Amino acid sequence: MVRKIFSVINGIVIGLMVFIFASTLYLTVSSRIHDGNPVVAGKTMYEVLSGSMTPTFDTGSVIFDNPHVNVADLKPGDIITFHVPQNSGFNGMTNVLVTHRIVREFDQNGQMMFQTKGDANPSVDPWTVSASNIVGEYTHFTIPYAGYYLNFLHGRWGDGSLLILPGAFLIISSMVSLFKEILNLQKKSNQENNDSPTLQEQNAIHS
């Protein structure tokens, strides 16, 4: 009974390691192909790094965006991911991605512009977003806490450690299983030899 329980637990752990290894490998390759943001089933994954959209989604979540946005169909209430305009002075950083809700759309010199706001923020954003800065529309699918995993994966040692550790575990587990199988075969062979009559016993039987 104990051996059966241990076998089940071992199978679950190995399955989990295989899943971590395979998903990490896929996300690592996909991130490098798609400029740092992995794509799954045609949807782009983004980490949520702040609480500005709480309670729609929380810090540490992963959201999925549709990268093929028809700007003409966007309206107030939709949630978009966009590059913050370079003149926004966003903490001195450039090329920053933000996911906020559209609160107003208007025409500016023949170009469609959008005013955005974080659901948890008391006021609208201090910038307006042009159609060319929009990179995705939120699909209303979120995985809580997965952003911490994705953020670690993007770190200096993230993809390497998340690939090496499960891979090493699978190799060690396979070697242990193989060693156990060899011992079982050797034990079975010794038992068969012990059960077989010796030459003296055979002569005694025939005499």
C-alpha angles and dihedrals in degrees: 000000000000091000091051092051091048090050091052092048091047091051091051092049092048091048090051092050091049090051093049092047094047095043092046091050091049095045092047093052093041092050092054092047094048102044098266101317117093121226122219121185090344094307123113118231120222130184117232105227101174141034097240092115097046126167093021088062130346137227111282095031128122118228128197120224133191104235093198101078123179099208092196089064095052117109140168109295095038118117118226138181115222146161111260110240112263093237093055095093091225099184088310091293129125133205090030118166118218131180112207140146124265111241099170140013125198143161119254117185091331094312125112111240132185133210112210138192138185112241091232095044120098095220141028122273116276092239141054123234124228123210091250091061095056114101103169150359121231112250094202091247116123136170110206118226093002088109090072089057091047092046091051089047090056091050126101096268100018105100093038096051094042089053099040100045098052090039092052091047091052092049093048091045091051091049092050091049091049091048091050091050091051090050091049091050091047091048091049091049092050091048092051090050091050092049093050115092116251123238091260091050091050091051090048090052093051095044 
